[in-house]
GROMACS .gro file of C-alpha atoms in nm:
model
  484
    1GLU     CA    1 -14.409   4.895   9.580
    2ASP     CA    2 -14.599   4.663   9.818
    3MET     CA    3 -14.394   4.360   9.711
    4ALA     CA    4 -14.067   4.554   9.746
    5PHE     CA    5 -14.165   4.678  10.083
    6THR     CA    6 -14.265   4.323  10.187
    7ALA     CA    7 -13.928   4.186  10.077
    8PHE     CA    8 -13.710   4.447  10.240
    9SER     CA    9 -13.910   4.477  10.566
   10PHE     CA   10 -13.877   4.098  10.612
   11LEU     CA   11 -13.504   4.117  10.539
   12THR     CA   12 -13.463   4.399  10.787
   13VAL     CA   13 -13.598   4.191  11.076
   14PHE     CA   14 -13.429   3.876  10.946
   15PHE     CA   15 -13.080   4.030  10.940
   16TYR     CA   16 -13.133   4.196  11.280
   17CYS     CA   17 -13.234   3.858  11.425
   18ARG     CA   18 -12.910   3.714  11.288
   19TYR     CA   19 -12.715   4.003  11.437
   20HIS     CA   20 -12.872   3.933  11.775
   21ARG     CA   21 -12.764   3.569  11.761
   22GLY     CA   22 -12.416   3.621  11.633
   23ARG     CA   23 -12.329   3.985  11.693
   24GLY     CA   24 -12.170   4.007  11.351
   25ALA     CA   25 -12.101   4.354  11.212
   26ALA     CA   26 -12.193   4.230  10.862
   27ASP     CA   27 -12.544   4.144  10.977
   28LEU     CA   28 -12.578   4.489  11.136
   29ILE     CA   29 -12.490   4.659  10.807
   30LEU     CA   30 -12.722   4.431  10.610
   31THR     CA   31 -12.998   4.524  10.853
   32GLY     CA   32 -12.941   4.893  10.779
   33ALA     CA   33 -12.915   4.830  10.409
   34ALA     CA   34 -13.248   4.642  10.402
   35LEU     CA   35 -13.412   4.921  10.608
   36GLY     CA   36 -13.289   5.185  10.369
   37LEU     CA   37 -13.434   4.993  10.067
   38ALA     CA   38 -13.758   4.942  10.257
   39LEU     CA   39 -13.783   5.321  10.327
   40ASN     CA   40 -13.722   5.381   9.957
   41SER     CA   41 -14.002   5.142   9.872
   42LYS     CA   42 -14.282   5.270  10.087
   43HIS     CA   43 -14.336   5.524  10.367
   44THR     CA   44 -14.500   5.250  10.576
   45ALA     CA   45 -14.139   5.131  10.641
   46LEU     CA   46 -14.115   5.408  10.905
   47LEU     CA   47 -14.278   5.151  11.132
   48LEU     CA   48 -13.960   4.949  11.118
   49PRO     CA   49 -13.735   5.175  11.324
   50PRO     CA   50 -13.972   5.164  11.628
   51ALA     CA   51 -13.993   4.786  11.582
   52LEU     CA   52 -13.611   4.756  11.579
   53ALA     CA   53 -13.584   4.989  11.881
   54ALA     CA   54 -13.827   4.760  12.066
   55HIS     CA   55 -13.612   4.457  11.964
   56CYS     CA   56 -13.309   4.630  12.093
   57LEU     CA   57 -13.473   4.696  12.428
   58LEU     CA   58 -13.596   4.341  12.452
   59ASP     CA   59 -13.250   4.213  12.366
   60TRP     CA   60 -13.092   4.433  12.621
   61LEU     CA   61 -13.320   4.342  12.912
   62PRO     CA   62 -13.179   3.989  12.975
   63ARG     CA   63 -12.824   4.143  12.964
   64ARG     CA   64 -12.891   4.462  13.155
   65ASP     CA   65 -12.663   4.355  13.443
   66ARG     CA   66 -12.363   4.328  13.211
   67ALA     CA   67 -12.140   4.628  13.176
   68GLY     CA   68 -12.165   4.821  12.848
   69GLU     CA   69 -12.468   4.632  12.716
   70LEU     CA   70 -12.687   4.940  12.700
   71ARG     CA   71 -12.422   5.129  12.514
   72ARG     CA   72 -12.374   4.839  12.273
   73SER     CA   73 -12.746   4.821  12.201
   74CYS     CA   74 -12.774   5.192  12.136
   75LEU     CA   75 -12.469   5.192  11.909
   76ALA     CA   76 -12.616   4.897  11.718
   77LEU     CA   77 -12.945   5.076  11.660
   78GLY     CA   78 -12.757   5.396  11.561
   79ALA     CA   79 -12.538   5.202  11.312
   80VAL     CA   80 -12.855   5.054  11.154
   81LEU     CA   81 -13.019   5.391  11.114
   82LEU     CA   82 -12.703   5.550  10.980
   83THR     CA   83 -12.656   5.273  10.725
   84ALA     CA   84 -13.024   5.305  10.622
   85LEU     CA   85 -12.971   5.682  10.564
   86LEU     CA   86 -12.660   5.618  10.352
   87VAL     CA   87 -12.845   5.360  10.140
   88LEU     CA   88 -13.146   5.598  10.101
   89LEU     CA   89 -12.941   5.902   9.994
   90PRO     CA   90 -12.837   5.788   9.643
   91PHE     CA   91 -13.195   5.743   9.544
   92TYR     CA   92 -13.268   6.112   9.614
   93GLY     CA   93 -12.931   6.286   9.642
   94PRO     CA   94 -12.837   6.495   9.948
   95GLU     CA   95 -12.995   6.802   9.796
   96ARG     CA   96 -13.324   6.629   9.725
   97LEU     CA   97 -13.381   6.428  10.041
   98ALA     CA   98 -13.657   6.678  10.131
   99TYR     CA   99 -13.866   6.507   9.862
  100PHE     CA  100 -13.885   6.201  10.090
  101PHE     CA  101 -14.049   6.415  10.360
  102SER     CA  102 -14.272   6.600  10.126
  103GLY     CA  103 -14.386   6.264   9.987
  104LEU     CA  104 -14.447   6.146  10.344
  105LYS     CA  105 -14.657   6.460  10.406
  106LYS     CA  106 -14.873   6.386  10.097
  107THR     CA  107 -14.907   6.022  10.189
  108ARG     CA  108 -15.023   6.117  10.540
  109ALA     CA  109 -15.278   6.362  10.394
  110LEU     CA  110 -15.411   6.092  10.159
  111VAL     CA  111 -15.450   5.837  10.436
  112ALA     CA  112 -15.598   6.088  10.677
  113GLY     CA  113 -15.853   6.185  10.416
  114GLY     CA  114 -15.995   5.832  10.424
  115ASN     CA  115 -16.144   5.641  10.134
  116VAL     CA  116 -16.451   5.437  10.053
  117SER     CA  117 -16.407   5.098  10.213
  118TYR     CA  118 -16.615   4.792  10.133
  119LEU     CA  119 -16.642   4.487  10.361
  120ASN     CA  120 -16.906   4.215  10.347
  121GLY     CA  121 -17.152   4.436  10.159
  122ALA     CA  122 -17.109   4.736  10.390
  123PHE     CA  123 -16.951   5.074  10.296
  124SER     CA  124 -16.756   5.322  10.516
  125MET     CA  125 -16.564   5.634  10.468
  126THR     CA  126 -16.367   5.572  10.796
  127GLY     CA  127 -16.284   5.212  10.742
  128PHE     CA  128 -16.355   4.907  10.956
  129TRP     CA  129 -16.147   4.821  11.261
  130ASN     CA  130 -16.149   4.453  11.156
  131TYR     CA  131 -16.100   4.508  10.787
  132PHE     CA  132 -15.749   4.359  10.753
  133LEU     CA  133 -15.836   4.072  10.990
  134TYR     CA  134 -16.116   3.980  10.750
  135ALA     CA  135 -15.895   4.027  10.447
  136ILE     CA  136 -15.630   3.793  10.582
  137LEU     CA  137 -15.902   3.538  10.677
  138PHE     CA  138 -16.060   3.551  10.334
  139LYS     CA  139 -15.759   3.579  10.108
  140THR     CA  140 -15.522   3.327  10.271
  141PRO     CA  141 -15.559   2.963  10.168
  142LEU     CA  142 -15.710   2.760  10.446
  143PRO     CA  143 -15.420   2.511  10.460
  144THR     CA  144 -15.185   2.799  10.534
  145LEU     CA  145 -15.413   2.911  10.814
  146ALA     CA  146 -15.427   2.552  10.942
  147PHE     CA  147 -15.046   2.523  10.949
  148ALA     CA  148 -15.029   2.851  11.143
  149ALA     CA  149 -15.288   2.726  11.394
  150LEU     CA  150 -15.090   2.404  11.445
  151ALA     CA  151 -14.773   2.605  11.485
  152ALA     CA  152 -14.944   2.810  11.758
  153ALA     CA  153 -15.066   2.490  11.919
  154ALA     CA  154 -14.712   2.355  11.921
  155ARG     CA  155 -14.582   2.663  12.096
  156VAL     CA  156 -14.853   2.638  12.358
  157LYS     CA  157 -14.770   2.265  12.408
  158GLN     CA  158 -14.400   2.355  12.446
  159ARG     CA  159 -14.483   2.652  12.669
  160VAL     CA  160 -14.295   2.898  12.442
  161LEU     CA  161 -14.588   3.093  12.305
  162ALA     CA  162 -14.362   3.391  12.249
  163GLY     CA  163 -14.000   3.330  12.313
  164GLN     CA  164 -13.722   3.535  12.156
  165ASP     CA  165 -13.782   3.404  11.801
  166GLY     CA  166 -14.156   3.441  11.842
  167LEU     CA  167 -14.109   3.810  11.919
  168TYR     CA  168 -13.915   3.862  11.595
  169LEU     CA  169 -14.190   3.694  11.403
  170ALA     CA  170 -14.470   3.883  11.579
  171LEU     CA  171 -14.370   4.233  11.673
  172PHE     CA  172 -14.343   4.414  11.338
  173PRO     CA  173 -14.644   4.233  11.185
  174ALA     CA  174 -14.852   4.319  11.484
  175LEU     CA  175 -14.735   4.688  11.468
  176LEU     CA  176 -14.819   4.695  11.092
  177LEU     CA  177 -15.167   4.546  11.146
  178ALA     CA  178 -15.244   4.784  11.432
  179ALA     CA  179 -15.131   5.093  11.238
  180ALA     CA  180 -15.321   4.982  10.923
  181SER     CA  181 -15.635   4.900  11.121
  182CYS     CA  182 -15.635   5.234  11.303
  183SER     CA  183 -15.618   5.433  10.981
  184ASP     CA  184 -15.922   5.533  10.777
  185PHE     CA  185 -15.766   5.400  10.450
  186HIS     CA  186 -15.885   5.044  10.394
  187ILE     CA  187 -15.872   4.947  10.025
  188GLY     CA  188 -15.665   4.628  10.002
  189LEU     CA  189 -15.481   4.346  10.171
  190ARG     CA  190 -15.166   4.470   9.988
  191HIS     CA  191 -15.123   4.738  10.255
  192VAL     CA  192 -15.036   4.461  10.509
  193LEU     CA  193 -14.862   4.231  10.263
  194PRO     CA  194 -14.540   4.217  10.483
  195PHE     CA  195 -14.750   4.018  10.737
  196PHE     CA  196 -14.733   3.713  10.511
  197PRO     CA  197 -14.358   3.609  10.508
  198PHE     CA  198 -14.359   3.630  10.891
  199LEU     CA  199 -14.672   3.415  10.888
  200PHE     CA  200 -14.510   3.158  10.659
  201VAL     CA  201 -14.202   3.129  10.879
  202PHE     CA  202 -14.418   3.100  11.188
  203SER     CA  203 -14.624   2.825  11.021
  204GLY     CA  204 -14.304   2.623  10.986
  205GLY     CA  205 -14.346   2.546  11.355
  206ALA     CA  206 -14.626   2.304  11.258
  207ALA     CA  207 -14.358   2.068  11.155
  208THR     CA  208 -14.332   1.949  11.513
  209PHE     CA  209 -14.675   1.799  11.480
  210PHE     CA  210 -14.567   1.590  11.180
  211GLY     CA  211 -14.278   1.395  11.319
  212SER     CA  212 -14.429   1.044  11.299
  213ARG     CA  213 -14.570   0.826  11.025
  214LYS     CA  214 -14.921   0.870  11.161
  215THR     CA  215 -14.912   1.238  11.097
  216LEU     CA  216 -14.766   1.224  10.746
  217LEU     CA  217 -15.109   1.170  10.582
  218PRO     CA  218 -15.269   1.487  10.731
  219ALA     CA  219 -14.957   1.682  10.646
  220ALA     CA  220 -14.967   1.555  10.292
  221ALA     CA  221 -15.342   1.630  10.264
  222LEU     CA  222 -15.287   1.992  10.373
  223LEU     CA  223 -14.998   2.038  10.126
  224LEU     CA  224 -15.207   1.882   9.847
  225TRP     CA  225 -15.496   2.115   9.940
  226GLN     CA  226 -15.258   2.411   9.919
  227ALA     CA  227 -15.122   2.303   9.583
  228LEU     CA  228 -15.472   2.255   9.440
  229ALA     CA  229 -15.577   2.601   9.566
  230ALA     CA  230 -15.283   2.758   9.372
  231TYR     CA  231 -15.351   2.542   9.066
  232ASN     CA  232 -15.721   2.635   9.056
  233ALA     CA  233 -15.645   3.004   9.100
  234HIS     CA  234 -15.392   3.016   8.825
  235PRO     CA  235 -15.337   3.260   8.661
  236HIS     CA  236 -15.589   3.492   8.832
  237TYR     CA  237 -15.426   3.498   9.178
  238LEU     CA  238 -15.548   3.851   9.266
  239ALA     CA  239 -15.913   3.731   9.245
  240TYR     CA  240 -15.855   3.433   9.480
  241PHE     CA  241 -16.069   3.395   9.787
  242ASN     CA  242 -16.078   3.087  10.007
  243GLU     CA  243 -16.370   2.872  10.102
  244LEU     CA  244 -16.466   3.084  10.407
  245ALA     CA  245 -16.537   3.370  10.168
  246GLY     CA  246 -16.739   3.151   9.935
  247GLY     CA  247 -16.453   3.105   9.691
  248THR     CA  248 -16.350   3.322   9.401
  249GLU     CA  249 -16.705   3.327   9.267
  250ARG     CA  250 -16.838   3.506   9.575
  251GLY     CA  251 -16.530   3.696   9.676
  252HIS     CA  252 -16.675   4.017   9.533
  253GLU     CA  253 -16.940   4.003   9.803
  254ARG     CA  254 -16.664   4.019  10.072
  255LEU     CA  255 -16.391   4.254   9.951
  256LEU     CA  256 -16.330   4.476   9.646
  257ASP     CA  257 -16.080   4.728   9.508
  258SER     CA  258 -15.725   4.593   9.502
  259ASN     CA  259 -15.827   4.281   9.684
  260LEU     CA  260 -15.988   4.161   9.368
  261ASP     CA  261 -16.009   4.427   9.095
  262TRP     CA  262 -15.723   4.643   8.992
  263GLY     CA  263 -15.799   4.672   8.625
  264GLN     CA  264 -15.609   4.366   8.531
  265ASP     CA  265 -15.861   4.203   8.297
  266LEU     CA  266 -15.879   4.424   7.992
  267LYS     CA  267 -15.663   4.189   7.775
  268GLY     CA  268 -15.861   3.886   7.887
  269LEU     CA  269 -16.181   4.072   7.799
  270LYS     CA  270 -16.035   4.152   7.459
  271ARG     CA  271 -15.974   3.783   7.387
  272TYR     CA  272 -16.319   3.686   7.501
  273LEU     CA  273 -16.497   3.948   7.285
  274GLU     CA  274 -16.298   3.838   6.984
  275ALA     CA  275 -16.394   3.474   7.050
  276GLU     CA  276 -16.762   3.569   7.090
  277ARG     CA  277 -16.754   3.790   6.779
  278VAL     CA  278 -16.901   4.084   6.969
  279SER     CA  279 -16.961   4.390   6.755
  280ASP     CA  280 -17.043   4.660   7.016
  281LEU     CA  281 -16.932   4.702   7.382
  282VAL     CA  282 -17.048   4.915   7.668
  283LEU     CA  283 -16.759   4.922   7.918
  284SER     CA  284 -16.748   5.022   8.280
  285TYR     CA  285 -16.395   4.957   8.370
  286PHE     CA  286 -16.226   5.012   8.710
  287GLY     CA  287 -15.853   5.075   8.692
  288SER     CA  288 -15.583   5.338   8.633
  289THR     CA  289 -15.447   5.208   8.303
  290LEU     CA  290 -15.589   5.289   7.959
  291PRO     CA  291 -15.927   5.125   7.886
  292SER     CA  292 -15.819   5.127   7.519
  293TYR     CA  293 -15.619   4.812   7.601
  294VAL     CA  294 -15.949   4.634   7.535
  295GLY     CA  295 -15.843   4.677   7.170
  296ARG     CA  296 -16.165   4.819   7.021
  297ASP     CA  297 -16.399   5.114   7.021
  298PHE     CA  298 -16.638   5.100   7.321
  299GLN     CA  299 -16.920   5.311   7.461
  300ASP     CA  300 -16.780   5.445   7.791
  301LEU     CA  301 -16.964   5.410   8.122
  302PHE     CA  302 -16.723   5.568   8.371
  303SER     CA  303 -16.416   5.363   8.280
  304GLY     CA  304 -16.109   5.437   8.486
  305VAL     CA  305 -15.953   5.772   8.559
  306VAL     CA  306 -15.789   5.821   8.213
  307GLY     CA  307 -15.867   5.743   7.851
  308GLY     CA  308 -16.245   5.763   7.834
  309SER     CA  309 -16.425   5.726   7.503
  310ALA     CA  310 -16.684   5.937   7.323
  311HIS     CA  311 -16.777   5.651   7.091
  312LEU     CA  312 -17.144   5.567   7.049
  313ASN     CA  313 -17.248   5.207   6.972
  314SER     CA  314 -17.452   5.125   6.662
  315LEU     CA  315 -17.832   5.141   6.681
  316ALA     CA  316 -17.836   4.798   6.520
  317PRO     CA  317 -17.551   4.599   6.664
  318GLU     CA  318 -17.495   4.242   6.560
  319ARG     CA  319 -17.397   4.154   6.915
  320GLU     CA  320 -17.369   4.394   7.206
  321TYR     CA  321 -17.222   4.319   7.545
  322LEU     CA  322 -17.191   4.513   7.868
  323ALA     CA  323 -16.874   4.459   8.071
  324VAL     CA  324 -16.852   4.579   8.430
  325SER     CA  325 -16.565   4.556   8.674
  326ALA     CA  326 -16.657   4.414   9.011
  327THR     CA  327 -16.568   4.740   9.198
  328ASN     CA  328 -16.793   4.940   8.966
  329LEU     CA  329 -17.065   4.678   8.988
  330HIS     CA  330 -17.095   4.742   9.366
  331GLY     CA  331 -17.067   5.115   9.322
  332VAL     CA  332 -16.763   5.160   9.555
  333TYR     CA  333 -16.670   5.489   9.390
  334PHE     CA  334 -17.016   5.587   9.276
  335ARG     CA  335 -17.156   5.707   9.607
  336GLU     CA  336 -17.316   6.008   9.432
  337PHE     CA  337 -17.528   5.762   9.239
  338GLY     CA  338 -17.671   5.628   9.561
  339LYS     CA  339 -17.409   5.350   9.554
  340ASP     CA  340 -17.617   5.116   9.338
  341MET     CA  341 -17.577   5.241   8.983
  342PHE     CA  342 -17.580   4.876   8.867
  343TYR     CA  343 -17.834   4.748   9.122
  344TRP     CA  344 -18.041   4.606   8.830
  345LEU     CA  345 -17.761   4.365   8.745
  346LYS     CA  346 -17.742   4.208   9.091
  347ASP     CA  347 -18.004   3.940   9.007
  348ARG     CA  348 -17.880   3.875   8.657
  349ARG     CA  349 -17.646   3.594   8.571
  350PRO     CA  350 -17.352   3.717   8.367
  351ARG     CA  351 -17.266   3.544   8.054
  352ALA     CA  352 -16.903   3.528   8.160
  353VAL     CA  353 -16.676   3.639   8.436
  354ILE     CA  354 -16.335   3.742   8.317
  355GLY     CA  355 -16.050   3.671   8.558
  356GLY     CA  356 -16.292   3.617   8.847
  357ASN     CA  357 -16.360   3.985   8.833
  358MET     CA  358 -16.511   4.155   8.529
  359ARG     CA  359 -16.867   4.051   8.459
  360VAL     CA  360 -16.998   4.045   8.106
  361TYR     CA  361 -17.369   4.060   8.008
  362ASP     CA  362 -17.535   4.009   7.675
  363ILE     CA  363 -17.759   4.317   7.619
  364THR     CA  364 -17.815   4.269   7.246
  365ALA     CA  365 -18.192   4.217   7.277
  366ASP     CA  366 -18.245   4.346   7.630
  367ALA     CA  367 -18.462   4.655   7.608
  368ARG     CA  368 -18.476   4.685   7.989
  369ALA     CA  369 -18.099   4.699   8.019
  370HIS     CA  370 -18.086   4.980   7.766
  371GLU     CA  371 -18.351   5.170   7.963
  372HIS     CA  372 -18.136   5.154   8.274
  373LEU     CA  373 -17.829   5.263   8.086
  374ALA     CA  374 -18.025   5.550   7.935
  375ASN     CA  375 -18.134   5.663   8.279
  376VAL     CA  376 -17.775   5.658   8.412
  377TYR     CA  377 -17.642   5.858   8.111
  378PHE     CA  378 -17.928   6.110   8.129
  379LEU     CA  379 -17.888   6.177   8.495
  380THR     CA  380 -17.504   6.209   8.486
  381GLY     CA  381 -17.496   6.447   8.197
  382TYR     CA  382 -17.427   6.237   7.884
  383PRO     CA  383 -17.722   6.327   7.653
  384ARG     CA  384 -17.583   6.166   7.334
  385GLN     CA  385 -17.532   5.830   7.507
  386ALA     CA  386 -17.873   5.858   7.676
  387GLN     CA  387 -18.041   5.919   7.350
  388ARG     CA  388 -17.868   5.621   7.188
  389GLU     CA  389 -17.977   5.391   7.469
  390CYS     CA  390 -18.339   5.517   7.455
  391ARG     CA  391 -18.356   5.467   7.079
  392ARG     CA  392 -18.203   5.126   7.104
  393ALA     CA  393 -18.456   5.025   7.373
  394LEU     CA  394 -18.744   5.153   7.159
  395LEU     CA  395 -18.620   4.964   6.856
  396LEU     CA  396 -18.622   4.645   7.068
  397ASP     CA  397 -18.953   4.727   7.236
  398PRO     CA  398 -19.165   5.017   7.101
  399LYS     CA  399 -19.367   4.996   7.425
  400ALA     CA  400 -19.070   5.063   7.645
  401ARG     CA  401 -19.235   5.337   7.857
  402ALA     CA  402 -18.929   5.451   8.043
  403ALA     CA  403 -18.718   5.479   7.729
  404GLY     CA  404 -18.972   5.701   7.555
  405PHE     CA  405 -19.011   5.926   7.857
  406ILE     CA  406 -18.637   5.966   7.917
  407LEU     CA  407 -18.572   6.031   7.541
  408ALA     CA  408 -18.833   6.310   7.548
  409LEU     CA  409 -18.672   6.467   7.862
  410THR     CA  410 -18.321   6.429   7.712
  411LEU     CA  411 -18.422   6.618   7.399
  412LEU     CA  412 -18.618   6.878   7.602
  413LYS     CA  413 -18.306   6.947   7.807
  414GLU     CA  414 -18.114   7.076   7.503
  415PRO     CA  415 -18.220   7.410   7.348
  416ALA     CA  416 -18.150   7.280   6.993
  417SER     CA  417 -18.385   6.987   7.034
  418GLU     CA  418 -18.639   7.130   7.276
  419ARG     CA  419 -18.920   7.141   7.021
  420GLU     CA  420 -18.867   6.780   6.925
  421GLY     CA  421 -18.857   6.683   7.294
  422LEU     CA  422 -19.190   6.856   7.362
  423ALA     CA  423 -19.353   6.685   7.064
  424LEU     CA  424 -19.225   6.346   7.184
  425LEU     CA  425 -19.333   6.411   7.539
  426ARG     CA  426 -19.683   6.518   7.424
  427ALA     CA  427 -19.715   6.201   7.215
  428TRP     CA  428 -19.597   5.992   7.506
  429LEU     CA  429 -19.849   6.151   7.741
  430ARG     CA  430 -20.127   6.101   7.493
  431ALA     CA  431 -20.032   5.728   7.458
  432ASN     CA  432 -20.033   5.692   7.838
  433ALA     CA  433 -20.370   5.849   7.912
  434TRP     CA  434 -20.229   6.192   7.981
  435ALA     CA  435 -20.055   6.065   8.293
  436ALA     CA  436 -19.680   6.089   8.353
  437PRO     CA  437 -19.534   5.814   8.570
  438ALA     CA  438 -19.657   5.846   8.923
  439GLU     CA  439 -19.307   5.755   9.032
  440MET     CA  440 -19.005   5.580   8.890
  441PRO     CA  441 -18.816   5.452   9.201
  442GLU     CA  442 -18.607   5.193   9.014
  443PHE     CA  443 -18.474   5.477   8.792
  444LEU     CA  444 -18.406   5.722   9.073
  445PRO     CA  445 -18.129   5.565   9.283
  446ALA     CA  446 -18.040   5.882   9.470
  447PRO     CA  447 -18.232   6.198   9.602
  448LEU     CA  448 -18.004   6.419   9.389
  449PHE     CA  449 -18.132   6.257   9.072
  450ARG     CA  450 -18.495   6.253   9.187
  451TYR     CA  451 -18.447   6.628   9.210
  452ARG     CA  452 -18.310   6.646   8.856
  453TYR     CA  453 -18.623   6.470   8.735
  454PHE     CA  454 -18.824   6.719   8.939
  455LEU     CA  455 -18.651   7.011   8.763
  456MET     CA  456 -18.711   6.866   8.415
  457ALA     CA  457 -19.081   6.806   8.503
  458ARG     CA  458 -19.118   7.169   8.606
  459ARG     CA  459 -18.944   7.286   8.292
  460ALA     CA  460 -19.180   7.072   8.073
  461GLU     CA  461 -19.480   7.201   8.268
  462ALA     CA  462 -19.373   7.559   8.198
  463ARG     CA  463 -19.326   7.490   7.824
  464PHE     CA  464 -19.663   7.328   7.794
  465ARG     CA  465 -19.839   7.614   7.968
  466ALA     CA  466 -19.665   7.857   7.734
  467ALA     CA  467 -19.778   7.647   7.438
  468ASN     CA  468 -20.140   7.646   7.574
  469ALA     CA  469 -20.137   7.262   7.641
  470PRO     CA  470 -20.320   7.240   7.978
  471ARG     CA  471 -20.359   6.864   7.992
  472GLU     CA  472 -19.987   6.808   7.925
  473ALA     CA  473 -19.895   7.078   8.179
  474ALA     CA  474 -20.119   6.929   8.442
  475ALA     CA  475 -19.967   6.581   8.386
  476MET     CA  476 -19.613   6.712   8.426
  477ALA     CA  477 -19.715   6.914   8.733
  478ALA     CA  478 -19.853   6.594   8.891
  479PHE     CA  479 -19.531   6.414   8.812
  480ALA     CA  480 -19.325   6.693   8.973
  481GLN     CA  481 -19.544   6.683   9.276
  482SER     CA  482 -19.495   6.307   9.314
  483LEU     CA  483 -19.124   6.366   9.322
  484LYS     CA  484 -19.124   6.659   9.552
   0.00000   0.00000   0.00000
């Protein structure tokens, strides 16, 4: 809907500009038709009528001394709005037009509720006033910005910084940027996508700087740079970031969500895993489509909003990879995990990056990685997966202290396996000089989960006291106290 809205909003202003120049009735009707299609595309198109009203006012001011000009301008605006309504009606039907307004009400509620925004490593539930300015700065190829700067310089030189055509190019984009920036809903450049066709037309003004042979070389260099940027980004255009952002490789440090990661890389991941002959996969996928498009069974780690998997990986995989979408890697929607559920991956170099977005890690022989995964599964209520990860870590490294401890607590948590959990925990304590971990900060990313460990420690203490095992009870009491 963002691309449709972009096309029709630009056409709305374009046809009204043509009407202003020629006063043709056909252009007025086309303006209304484009407005109706824009309204059918996205509710943000409701910014277009105020923009058109402002253009009508600005067009009338130079002619205000002429008889009938005010009436003509009001009739023109009325004709545009009436045509837009007539174009909009068939999509709903006269009896269902109320759906447009109920949809608008829901959209307003969604936007007013805010969303987690990410910008340059910072998080906010109320957005950033400069979010879209940064998004445009980071996601637009630098040659395009250079052409726009030259076009602005040309207007300053000619002393026509605004002018009538300049207002047509600036008014609606400025209104759109202002409205988007003032909202609390900042998740993607796509929300101000209509800004770009106006920017491209404005940039055409740079042509006045390239009228001589001396300027042909710089112009050609900029155009070549633009072409190379597009070629190098192909076919992963969504993941593109310019040099100011550090390029595509570092774009995930600047912006996330639909600026980079919209779940588009499952099929690319499928091809990569087949080429690598990967037998087992742990998948943490961000997106709203089915994770099953990856084309294989996988052990789920909060993948998308639909289509999770209860599959458990083998305890003896031939080759096991962990694949994490960039938005999940930074914990944009994992605030309850203390944001950094994957903090332990930040300093690890991925084996591959699919589409400039999804990072893939080889965890086949990585006991430490399995300990971290076990901790996440245990704390978020997935005991089967936690036990699998603990056992895998212990197979790789029998001295993996955290894996043994978490496995005992996981078994202790379930009534059916409580006796086994107590036996394992007693053996673990005996092997570690009757001392539970003084603290496990790297495995406790949020206070909520520290409290969950505290509760399990108290439970173990109570069970050991009931079993007349004072040394074990004292060790777990000390552990609980260290967490309190």
